[in-house]
Coordinates of C-alpha atoms in Angstrom, one line a residue:
M1 CA 128.7 63.6 121.8
A2 CA 131.6 65.8 122.9
E3 CA 130.9 69.2 124.5
V4 CA 131.0 72.3 122.2
L5 CA 133.8 74.6 123.4
G6 CA 133.3 77.3 120.8
H7 CA 132.8 78.1 117.1
C8 CA 135.3 78.9 114.4
E9 CA 135.7 82.7 113.9
C10 CA 135.9 82.1 110.1
C11 CA 133.1 79.6 109.3
N12 CA 131.2 79.2 112.6
A13 CA 131.9 75.4 112.7
A14 CA 131.5 74.0 116.2
I15 CA 134.7 73.2 118.0
R16 CA 134.2 70.2 120.2
E17 CA 136.3 68.8 123.0
G18 CA 138.9 66.6 121.3
D19 CA 138.8 68.4 117.9
T20 CA 142.0 69.6 116.3
C21 CA 141.9 73.4 116.2
H22 CA 143.6 76.7 117.0
Y23 CA 142.8 78.8 120.0
S24 CA 144.2 82.3 119.7
A25 CA 145.8 84.6 122.4
D26 CA 142.7 86.8 122.3
G27 CA 140.3 83.8 122.9
C28 CA 139.2 83.0 119.3
W29 CA 138.6 79.5 118.1
M30 CA 139.5 78.4 114.6
C31 CA 138.8 75.1 113.0
E32 CA 141.6 73.1 111.5
E33 CA 141.0 74.4 108.0
H34 CA 141.1 78.1 109.1
A35 CA 143.9 77.8 111.7
P36 CA 146.9 80.1 111.1
S37 CA 150.2 78.7 110.0
L38 CA 153.7 79.1 111.5
S39 CA 154.5 81.5 108.7
D40 CA 151.4 83.6 109.6
A41 CA 152.6 83.8 113.2
I42 CA 156.1 84.8 112.0
R43 CA 154.7 87.6 109.9
Q44 CA 152.5 88.8 112.8
H45 CA 155.4 88.9 115.2
Q46 CA 157.7 90.6 112.7
Q47 CA 155.1 93.4 112.1
I48 CA 154.7 94.0 115.8
I49 CA 158.4 94.1 116.4
D50 CA 159.0 96.4 113.5
A51 CA 156.3 98.9 114.6
E52 CA 157.6 102.1 116.2
H53 CA 155.4 101.6 119.3
F54 CA 155.7 98.1 120.9
D55 CA 152.2 96.7 121.5
P56 CA 151.8 92.9 121.5
G57 CA 148.1 93.1 122.1
D58 CA 146.9 89.9 123.7
L59 CA 150.1 88.1 123.0
A60 CA 152.0 87.3 126.3
Y61 CA 155.2 89.3 125.8
D62 CA 156.4 91.8 128.3
S63 CA 159.1 93.3 126.0
R64 CA 160.2 93.7 122.4
D65 CA 163.3 91.6 123.3
E66 CA 161.2 88.8 124.7
M67 CA 159.1 88.7 121.6
A68 CA 162.2 89.0 119.3
H69 CA 163.6 85.9 121.0
S70 CA 160.4 84.0 120.4
L71 CA 160.4 85.1 116.8
L72 CA 163.9 83.9 116.4
L73 CA 162.9 80.4 117.7
M74 CA 159.9 80.4 115.3
K75 CA 162.1 81.2 112.3
K76 CA 164.5 78.5 113.3
D77 CA 161.6 76.0 113.6
Y78 CA 160.3 77.1 110.2
Q79 CA 163.8 76.6 108.6
E80 CA 164.3 73.2 110.2
H81 CA 160.8 71.7 109.9
G82 CA 158.9 73.9 107.4
D83 CA 155.5 75.5 107.6
R84 CA 152.5 73.9 109.3
K85 CA 149.2 74.8 110.9
L86 CA 149.4 75.9 114.5
L87 CA 147.0 73.3 116.0
V88 CA 146.1 72.0 119.4
T89 CA 143.6 69.4 120.6
A90 CA 140.7 71.1 122.2

């Protein structure tokens, strides 16, 4: 059986090596069912950019401009390919 790497932050399901899941910037695991969508990420980025004080938290952006560029790419992706879960293989 595959090694357990973590547990879903929402339902506590085991996330095993090879599972389709989401791993957040702050180190949280989420199972496929509870993984955020591209539209969720767009909303999160927009809220951070719109805030008076720029604080990306654990997201890897050094500046508002860098994050705004990434947001623009996400919006373009959304327009061209639609919404989807943000998943990786553990």
